[in-house]
XYZ file of C-alpha atoms in Angstrom:
658
model
C 85.005 120.641 81.953
C 86.127 118.072 79.063
C 86.704 114.565 79.734
C 90.241 113.269 79.816
C 90.708 110.741 77.222
C 93.781 109.049 75.487
C 92.244 107.390 72.671
C 89.608 106.159 75.110
C 87.407 107.398 78.406
C 89.983 106.692 81.010
C 90.532 109.391 83.625
C 94.174 109.152 84.480
C 93.512 110.657 87.777
C 91.529 107.695 88.726
C 94.485 105.499 88.197
C 96.521 107.289 91.104
C 93.567 107.102 93.307
C 92.826 103.445 93.969
C 94.141 103.097 97.404
C 94.879 99.358 98.027
C 94.364 98.534 94.495
C 97.256 100.317 93.159
C 99.463 97.656 93.386
C 98.125 95.842 90.498
C 99.294 98.734 88.297
C 102.579 98.824 90.106
C 102.945 95.207 89.274
C 102.810 96.196 85.517
C 106.233 97.627 85.792
C 107.876 94.529 86.674
C 108.757 91.534 84.402
C 109.261 89.271 87.293
C 106.009 90.102 89.343
C 103.301 90.429 87.211
C 99.865 89.825 89.285
C 97.280 87.774 87.233
C 94.916 88.763 89.705
C 94.311 91.967 87.983
C 92.102 89.973 85.496
C 89.633 88.772 88.179
C 87.257 91.749 87.527
C 86.316 94.256 85.009
C 87.285 97.368 86.996
C 90.906 96.163 87.581
C 91.175 94.755 83.759
C 90.098 98.206 82.592
C 92.754 99.931 84.542
C 95.547 97.800 82.875
C 93.944 98.480 79.226
C 93.758 102.127 80.029
C 97.342 102.142 81.316
C 98.793 100.449 78.085
C 96.701 103.272 76.110
C 98.571 105.750 78.267
C 101.813 104.094 77.626
C 101.160 104.285 74.234
C 100.050 107.793 73.559
C 100.583 110.042 76.611
C 103.205 111.766 74.381
C 101.089 112.558 71.547
C 100.061 115.956 72.076
C 100.791 117.648 68.395
C 99.730 116.186 64.969
C 103.436 116.550 63.553
C 104.705 114.104 66.564
C 104.998 110.699 65.209
C 105.998 106.914 66.497
C 104.001 105.281 69.132
C 105.080 105.755 72.770
C 108.187 108.017 71.418
C 106.077 110.946 69.743
C 108.530 113.732 68.691
C 108.841 115.935 65.805
C 112.129 114.805 64.438
C 110.537 113.071 61.346
C 108.148 115.816 60.619
C 111.280 118.519 60.890
C 113.153 116.333 58.399
C 110.577 117.348 55.388
C 109.819 120.229 53.582
C 107.073 121.235 55.915
C 109.067 122.854 58.467
C 112.467 124.843 58.589
C 114.564 126.168 60.900
C 115.805 122.941 62.587
C 118.128 120.855 60.805
C 117.766 117.124 62.349
C 120.514 114.588 62.151
C 118.664 112.656 59.343
C 118.868 115.772 56.938
C 122.081 117.362 58.214
C 124.627 117.564 55.279
C 127.720 117.875 57.552
C 126.763 114.633 59.488
C 127.035 111.020 58.296
C 125.233 108.304 60.527
C 126.491 104.724 59.921
C 127.864 103.460 63.416
C 125.587 101.479 65.650
C 125.686 104.118 68.137
C 124.379 106.591 65.902
C 121.240 104.412 64.882
C 117.806 104.954 65.962
C 117.367 104.135 69.742
C 113.677 103.416 69.564
C 114.052 99.915 69.739
C 114.649 100.156 73.570
C 116.650 98.722 76.202
C 116.812 95.242 77.888
C 113.811 93.617 79.501
C 114.161 93.526 83.103
C 112.448 94.528 86.422
C 110.955 97.923 86.195
C 111.826 98.125 82.572
C 110.889 101.602 80.809
C 108.038 102.171 78.349
C 109.902 101.000 75.321
C 108.427 99.007 72.385
C 108.831 95.309 73.692
C 107.525 96.461 77.052
C 104.187 97.389 75.596
C 104.289 94.308 73.625
C 104.635 92.242 76.427
C 101.962 94.061 78.433
C 99.677 93.377 75.456
C 100.784 89.613 75.193
C 100.273 89.198 79.002
C 96.410 90.173 78.928
C 95.952 87.785 75.730
C 97.682 85.120 77.553
C 96.332 85.289 80.951
C 92.496 86.714 80.559
C 90.918 83.416 79.612
C 92.706 81.804 82.475
C 91.892 84.278 85.162
C 89.097 86.085 83.851
C 85.982 83.902 84.751
C 84.396 86.526 86.516
C 84.597 88.893 83.218
C 81.650 88.925 80.783
C 82.044 87.285 77.285
C 81.610 90.780 75.811
C 84.093 92.399 77.886
C 86.737 89.789 77.307
C 86.270 89.744 73.321
C 86.855 93.735 73.422
C 89.715 93.638 75.839
C 91.423 91.171 73.670
C 90.567 93.074 70.499
C 92.137 95.951 72.068
C 95.471 94.173 72.831
C 95.681 92.619 69.225
C 95.271 96.202 67.967
C 98.056 97.858 70.086
C 100.285 95.160 69.586
C 99.973 95.549 65.952
C 100.532 99.052 65.810
C 103.614 98.814 67.843
C 104.933 96.482 65.468
C 104.352 98.346 62.331
C 106.178 101.488 63.731
C 108.927 99.070 64.506
C 108.526 97.918 60.899
C 108.738 101.291 59.283
C 111.891 102.201 61.480
C 113.829 99.055 61.398
C 112.459 96.498 58.790
C 112.630 93.241 60.204
C 112.609 92.869 64.144
C 112.052 89.854 66.651
C 108.427 88.489 66.420
C 107.300 88.133 70.389
C 103.674 87.053 70.935
C 104.053 85.366 74.366
C 105.036 86.542 77.608
C 108.795 85.879 77.885
C 110.925 85.518 81.118
C 114.077 87.832 80.605
C 117.335 85.680 80.870
C 120.794 85.956 79.725
C 120.984 81.923 79.401
C 117.838 80.790 77.930
C 118.243 80.216 74.147
C 114.469 79.941 73.207
C 114.025 83.658 73.906
C 117.269 84.682 71.259
C 114.880 85.376 68.629
C 116.150 86.429 65.299
C 115.290 89.320 63.118
C 112.165 88.336 61.232
C 112.132 89.295 57.663
C 109.789 92.326 56.733
C 107.396 89.751 55.083
C 106.885 87.767 58.280
C 106.550 91.027 60.410
C 103.737 92.156 58.108
C 102.068 88.979 58.262
C 101.907 89.274 62.148
C 100.731 92.806 62.060
C 97.929 92.010 59.476
C 96.905 88.828 61.551
C 96.775 91.108 64.634
C 94.492 93.705 62.931
C 92.533 91.047 61.397
C 92.028 89.608 64.999
C 90.933 93.223 66.294
C 88.662 93.773 63.357
C 86.885 90.506 64.473
C 86.615 91.428 68.022
C 86.089 95.195 68.266
C 83.089 96.922 67.355
C 82.757 99.140 64.405
C 81.835 101.988 66.876
C 81.716 102.221 70.601
C 79.170 103.737 72.635
C 79.461 107.608 73.053
C 80.880 106.956 76.732
C 83.871 104.897 75.307
C 84.232 107.242 72.056
C 87.983 107.211 70.947
C 88.836 103.628 71.758
C 90.055 101.458 68.715
C 87.263 99.811 66.388
C 87.111 97.117 63.717
C 86.691 99.792 61.455
C 90.050 101.499 62.576
C 91.849 97.934 62.342
C 90.747 97.419 58.641
C 92.169 101.008 57.855
C 95.356 100.403 59.481
C 95.596 97.014 57.395
C 95.403 99.284 54.565
C 98.175 101.576 55.833
C 100.409 98.728 56.448
C 99.886 96.934 53.259
C 100.137 99.957 51.283
C 103.843 100.473 53.069
C 104.734 96.923 52.029
C 103.610 97.547 48.695
C 105.863 100.552 48.383
C 109.198 100.634 46.672
C 111.100 100.796 50.254
C 110.062 97.203 50.913
C 109.088 96.141 47.484
C 111.813 95.858 44.543
C 108.976 94.877 42.215
C 106.979 97.910 42.819
C 107.053 98.966 39.372
C 105.132 95.910 38.230
C 101.378 96.837 38.020
C 100.683 92.955 38.612
C 102.633 92.753 41.763
C 100.362 91.123 44.300
C 101.295 93.433 46.989
C 99.214 96.358 45.274
C 96.362 94.091 44.695
C 96.563 93.183 48.512
C 96.729 96.873 49.546
C 93.835 97.803 47.230
C 91.663 94.988 48.595
C 92.326 96.021 52.162
C 91.612 99.834 51.302
C 88.296 99.006 49.639
C 87.377 96.618 52.426
C 88.177 99.443 54.926
C 85.808 101.894 52.824
C 83.226 99.532 52.809
C 83.103 98.872 56.571
C 83.670 102.467 57.381
C 80.981 103.650 55.189
C 78.561 101.180 56.552
C 79.126 102.270 60.107
C 78.917 105.956 59.201
C 82.232 107.195 58.852
C 82.992 109.368 55.629
C 84.479 112.763 54.555
C 83.208 115.591 56.651
C 81.741 118.476 55.481
C 81.148 119.514 51.869
C 83.344 122.618 51.468
C 86.697 124.067 52.800
C 85.331 125.773 55.954
C 83.793 122.674 57.082
C 86.942 120.782 55.984
C 88.521 123.341 58.617
C 86.147 122.892 61.326
C 86.534 119.302 61.509
C 89.067 119.319 63.945
C 87.106 121.175 66.543
C 83.631 120.693 65.982
C 81.672 118.012 67.583
C 84.835 117.891 70.088
C 85.211 114.574 72.146
C 82.131 113.339 70.301
C 81.901 111.197 67.272
C 83.452 112.481 63.887
C 82.770 110.757 60.739
C 86.347 111.636 59.211
C 88.205 110.583 62.478
C 89.237 106.797 62.033
C 91.877 107.300 64.876
C 91.552 110.235 67.051
C 93.393 111.198 70.267
C 91.095 112.928 72.536
C 92.274 115.573 74.492
C 91.256 118.193 77.435
C 91.228 121.898 77.925
C 91.420 121.459 81.605
C 94.158 123.205 83.288
C 94.390 120.793 86.017
C 97.822 120.456 87.407
C 98.066 116.462 86.995
C 95.890 113.692 85.349
C 95.085 115.808 82.162
C 96.505 115.710 78.914
C 96.490 118.840 76.596
C 97.125 119.566 72.727
C 100.405 121.441 72.401
C 99.711 122.293 68.777
C 97.476 125.536 69.349
C 100.527 127.440 71.170
C 102.937 126.292 69.026
C 101.229 127.866 65.565
C 100.040 130.896 67.297
C 102.095 134.070 66.728
C 103.752 136.155 69.423
C 100.861 138.619 69.452
C 98.560 136.068 70.277
C 100.577 134.965 73.065
C 101.551 131.884 71.018
C 104.975 130.233 71.163
C 105.742 132.642 67.696
C 104.158 130.403 64.991
C 105.532 127.795 62.297
C 107.115 129.838 59.360
C 105.815 128.478 56.285
C 108.597 127.643 53.924
C 108.141 129.073 50.450
C 108.245 125.576 49.059
C 105.141 124.739 50.996
C 103.512 128.174 50.017
C 104.294 127.232 46.378
C 102.890 123.739 46.536
C 99.193 124.195 46.789
C 97.002 124.136 43.622
C 95.359 127.040 42.063
C 91.472 127.595 42.767
C 90.954 125.390 39.715
C 92.905 122.798 41.068
C 95.789 123.371 38.353
C 99.436 123.329 39.586
C 100.850 126.766 40.574
C 103.153 127.193 37.695
C 103.943 130.449 35.765
C 102.475 128.880 32.510
C 99.136 128.485 34.559
C 99.338 132.175 35.704
C 100.818 131.742 39.246
C 103.367 134.412 40.912
C 105.054 133.716 44.146
C 105.142 137.174 45.085
C 101.298 137.304 45.210
C 101.296 133.447 46.626
C 97.945 134.307 48.470
C 95.849 134.981 45.047
C 93.737 132.506 43.420
C 94.576 129.274 45.448
C 93.020 125.923 46.518
C 90.394 126.462 49.264
C 92.516 124.497 51.579
C 95.261 126.781 51.257
C 93.528 129.618 53.230
C 92.521 127.063 55.774
C 96.106 125.751 56.161
C 98.168 128.934 56.314
C 97.731 132.646 57.902
C 99.615 135.273 55.924
C 99.538 139.397 56.520
C 96.341 140.749 56.444
C 94.396 137.637 57.016
C 91.688 137.074 59.768
C 92.713 134.305 62.298
C 90.748 134.890 65.204
C 90.567 133.426 68.835
C 87.738 133.330 71.484
C 88.441 136.738 72.790
C 89.329 138.399 69.597
C 87.271 136.665 66.894
C 88.307 139.177 64.327
C 92.187 139.323 64.729
C 94.113 140.100 62.031
C 97.597 138.667 61.641
C 100.540 141.146 60.379
C 103.754 139.480 59.272
C 106.246 141.921 57.985
C 109.160 143.939 59.232
C 110.924 147.287 58.500
C 114.284 148.691 58.689
C 115.273 151.779 60.636
C 118.203 153.890 61.650
C 121.256 152.263 62.528
C 120.561 149.222 60.417
C 118.080 147.990 62.904
C 114.936 145.908 62.047
C 111.536 145.735 64.116
C 108.711 143.155 63.128
C 105.055 143.982 62.995
C 103.106 143.288 66.264
C 106.412 141.746 67.480
C 105.906 138.609 65.347
C 109.189 137.658 64.349
C 108.884 135.108 61.538
C 111.010 134.242 58.398
C 108.185 133.824 56.170
C 105.000 136.030 55.212
C 102.708 133.327 56.386
C 102.370 130.835 59.178
C 100.912 127.439 59.554
C 97.237 127.850 60.862
C 95.805 124.380 59.976
C 93.951 122.301 62.937
C 93.728 125.538 64.856
C 90.567 126.195 66.903
C 89.564 130.005 66.573
C 87.362 129.594 69.751
C 90.677 128.939 71.817
C 91.821 131.379 74.314
C 94.150 134.252 73.442
C 95.810 134.090 76.597
C 99.198 132.187 77.346
C 97.441 129.916 79.890
C 94.522 129.224 77.375
C 96.548 128.102 74.716
C 98.703 125.786 76.750
C 95.662 124.174 77.591
C 94.170 123.496 74.149
C 91.582 120.520 74.192
C 91.382 120.279 70.354
C 91.423 116.620 69.561
C 94.054 115.165 66.974
C 93.284 112.938 64.075
C 95.744 110.233 63.773
C 94.072 108.517 60.589
C 91.493 110.457 58.784
C 88.998 109.038 56.185
C 90.778 111.178 53.417
C 93.957 109.055 53.963
C 92.133 106.121 53.531
C 90.672 107.374 50.033
C 94.372 108.546 48.958
C 95.599 104.960 49.957
C 92.945 103.460 47.608
C 93.975 105.919 44.590
C 97.612 104.956 45.300
C 96.954 101.473 44.691
C 94.733 102.115 41.520
C 97.569 104.382 40.330
C 100.187 101.767 40.924
C 98.193 98.941 39.315
C 97.802 101.292 36.169
C 94.305 101.773 36.804
C 94.392 105.552 36.142
C 90.697 106.210 35.846
C 90.046 105.157 39.271
C 92.751 106.582 40.623
C 91.408 109.899 39.465
C 87.964 109.372 40.829
C 89.149 108.981 44.320
C 91.466 111.981 43.931
C 88.183 113.777 42.893
C 86.498 112.810 45.907
C 89.117 114.703 48.066
C 88.958 117.602 45.742
C 85.252 117.880 45.429
C 84.683 117.962 49.075
C 86.640 121.274 49.580
C 85.054 123.160 46.490
C 87.473 122.692 43.589
C 85.576 122.844 40.519
C 85.018 119.405 38.478
C 86.445 120.234 34.910
C 89.364 119.042 34.008
C 89.327 116.291 36.550
C 89.048 118.683 39.322
C 92.205 120.422 37.703
C 94.455 117.298 37.814
C 94.364 117.275 34.112
C 94.923 114.325 31.926
C 97.136 111.472 33.093
C 98.451 109.095 30.745
C 100.608 106.912 32.866
C 100.850 105.268 35.820
C 103.606 107.027 36.994
C 101.862 110.201 36.432
C 98.927 108.932 38.547
C 101.335 107.916 41.397
C 103.002 111.300 41.193
C 99.119 113.000 41.441
C 98.470 110.893 44.353
C 101.545 111.831 46.272
C 101.134 115.528 45.591
C 97.585 115.358 46.827
C 98.981 113.643 50.017
C 101.095 116.452 50.281
C 98.351 119.328 50.364
C 95.471 117.217 51.997
C 97.622 115.744 54.818
C 100.269 118.775 55.351
C 101.356 119.052 58.729
C 99.728 115.979 59.864
C 102.634 113.927 60.406
C 102.378 112.139 57.218
C 104.769 113.609 54.742
C 107.816 112.004 56.094
C 106.745 108.267 55.900
C 105.428 109.071 52.300
C 108.765 110.326 51.427
C 110.522 107.269 53.169
C 108.489 104.510 51.628
C 108.981 106.012 48.255
C 112.602 106.834 48.704
C 112.138 110.486 47.508
C 115.096 112.037 49.045
C 117.309 110.649 46.541
C 117.942 108.257 43.419
C 120.540 105.558 44.183
C 120.289 102.877 41.351
C 123.016 100.893 43.108
C 120.601 100.496 45.997
C 117.533 99.889 43.695
C 116.213 103.256 44.288
C 115.090 105.131 41.038
C 111.710 106.329 42.054
C 112.274 109.848 41.674
C 113.405 109.353 38.256
C 110.359 107.233 37.410
C 107.694 109.303 38.778
C 109.437 112.636 37.407
C 109.793 113.850 40.943
C 112.778 116.048 41.998
C 114.609 114.492 44.863
C 114.311 116.240 48.247
C 118.153 115.977 48.749
C 119.636 119.177 47.551
C 116.674 121.375 48.261
C 116.194 123.899 51.176
C 113.277 124.948 53.357
C 113.461 128.574 52.166
C 112.567 131.694 53.856
C 111.584 135.039 52.625
C 110.215 138.167 54.286
C 107.818 141.210 53.637
C 109.786 144.363 54.288
C 108.675 147.682 53.948
C 110.288 149.553 50.946
C 111.298 152.530 52.741
C 113.834 152.893 55.700
C 111.679 154.091 58.611
C 112.795 156.862 60.886
C 112.330 154.954 63.840
C 111.316 151.752 65.591
C 107.439 152.744 65.672
C 105.455 150.751 62.647
C 105.346 152.808 59.516
C 102.534 151.017 58.083
C 99.716 150.911 61.020
C 97.637 153.563 58.800
C 98.066 151.688 55.455
C 97.148 148.284 56.719
C 93.957 149.482 58.598
C 91.420 148.546 55.499
C 93.051 145.236 55.100
C 90.776 142.260 56.215
C 91.197 139.023 54.394
C 88.507 136.623 55.505
C 87.974 133.373 53.246
C 84.146 133.341 54.563
C 83.481 136.585 53.123
C 81.393 137.156 50.053
C 83.899 139.831 48.881
C 86.775 137.661 49.598
C 88.371 138.240 46.117
C 88.223 141.751 46.312
C 89.845 141.543 49.774
C 92.781 139.542 48.268
C 93.195 142.241 45.643
C 93.329 144.898 48.207
C 96.078 142.979 50.212
C 97.982 142.760 46.602
C 97.690 146.418 46.289
C 99.395 146.965 49.589
C 102.221 144.522 48.508
C 102.752 146.548 45.364
C 102.670 150.011 47.095
C 104.392 149.264 50.413
C 106.300 145.857 50.420
C 109.522 144.336 48.909
C 110.642 140.811 49.158
C 113.707 139.990 51.225
C 115.526 136.855 51.791
C 114.267 135.413 48.563
C 115.792 131.908 48.035
C 117.788 131.814 51.132
C 117.532 128.566 53.498
C 116.054 129.141 56.764
C 118.412 126.186 58.190
C 122.083 127.545 58.963
C 125.318 126.179 60.632
C 127.201 127.846 63.190
C 129.008 129.872 61.052
C 125.398 130.958 59.358
C 126.010 129.103 56.052
C 123.006 127.749 54.328
C 122.395 123.972 54.946
C 120.672 122.071 52.124
C 118.947 118.694 52.815
C 121.035 115.659 52.573
C 119.219 112.331 53.616
C 121.523 109.350 52.979
C 120.362 106.170 51.446
C 120.923 103.846 54.608
C 118.392 106.405 56.675
C 115.528 104.820 55.187
C 115.626 101.939 57.463
C 117.835 102.275 60.565
C 120.366 99.981 61.909
C 119.862 98.682 65.429
C 121.085 100.970 68.304
C 124.611 99.800 69.831
C 122.415 99.377 73.189
C 120.120 96.802 71.626
C 123.056 95.067 69.998
C 125.004 94.729 73.191
C 122.222 92.932 74.881
C 121.305 91.238 72.038
C 124.503 89.908 70.166
C 122.874 87.377 67.846
C 120.960 89.970 66.095
C 122.166 91.038 62.535
C 122.734 94.761 61.710
C 120.986 96.276 58.948
C 122.836 96.828 55.713
C 124.349 100.173 55.506
C 124.955 100.683 58.943
C 128.042 98.959 61.181
C 127.358 96.494 63.961
C 128.480 96.705 67.719
C 132.151 95.736 66.625
C 132.453 98.017 63.638
C 131.859 95.513 60.977
C 129.275 96.070 58.016
C 125.734 95.021 58.797
C 124.249 92.015 56.586
C 120.513 92.029 57.283
C 118.583 92.913 53.952
C 115.319 94.602 54.735
C 114.261 94.036 51.028
C 114.108 90.477 50.812
């Protein structure tokens, strides 16, 4: 049975089986009765560290979930990647401006038995950092160093998500006693630059204290290499237009600092044995399940999961079940919007345009090798452990009485579904899919290379930007001519757009798209708010677009509910690993020409209660949330964010771009 891990080797079941020592962990829940004795031996201190990992990551069971300690898919469902759920962020019929409509992630008041919210987690890290030297005389020097390194990392990670959601927040680096009367703890919202400085200081400390790689028994814990990679992500975010009004200046020091951090992380990771996994698209698709729970050179931050069916003390991956279609006893699959199917490059790396020979009717022809590992479409092999040659069929037919039926019971709104990060050796029963143990890569080496490429592009160093983009494309087998299909880029804006495009393809469905759209403010242009990035980069704003559904439907009305295409589809088998793959795709094209018509073209997947189509509308003030009414009510000295009303309904005054 796979070990149960949460970015670490801790067996959660052990936490609940420590008998008389359980009081140490219970004490962690109270701000008034912390027991410093927990740091008197390594076993108890290890429990403490592992409990904090658990508080951060217990909810992280799918790659599209984001925000530490929260881990929901609200942000991933607010992008072009997934339709069918209109979140409040993009709902055109809703306007969020009041404090009671702002994001509630900030948390509740500190006090006894406080819940697992950001400042609770920060306090838990602060407590170890403050007390371990004082009470840890029996701990080895190496253990203490690594314990502190993990706390710095966790604290930096928490402040980074607070930064991305709220801009500036109070910075707390000591254990405070909750009090309504103590003015010393009434800290104001720090400026984003101050928060970034604190985050970088924490990751620098983590990098100095942690190993580049842990022993196999501790694989999954944070490393110095991961700390350096996080510096790259943080400084790239701070250099981006959301926080940087001077982003258009290639000499702006923030781009240089982000580039320096990325190159330093690349050097450290390479030295420690990290790098791009594999040398072709097949191996690219295998990286998520090969060497499971063991070192993977691509995984900088990894969430290790279990396939155990134990009733408690285990954490499983919910992604496999969510993306598998009904025939495979999955949850029904994630229908791929037309916008995603039309996004990926052609096989030579060129953009999929009519001028380049692309026809969306035959979206499956002549595509980037990653396309066939990101999506499964009708006629495609998508195996499971029990049925390794299983073929997916996604079409419908009409029959008498204006009724419709779906192939193999797979009722989807697209001729393709998401398959990326799937494990073909997973069981094909409902129980097996529910207990997937496939690990999640929160931060991949490829992302780091894309960070570096983006910094080069923003600085106007187009050649180096193309070099780093080429590394991403070369790995999956896109041919080298014409800069791996990227073409000739003549301006920094074209180079930035090329990087953002590549991020959409390489990192699709990994929970990254929202953060890229947010930090580049790609939902809209609003010159009054200093937002003109879409116009500068030549990108159509996301606002006004939709996640479009379309259906493959049998051309003829069938006599009854029986599948009229069972015989016709028998010879169709599309396997990207087959030597005659191109022939297989052409056979599928013939099947489409002979039997299929396209239904629902250009119809949004998203509808209101009256079945009216909904188009994305993400408002300018949503890029950075205001503080929620609950946070303001218990911290009345805190300023509200500009664009949001405060607890009393007055306009906010906190400027997150200063």
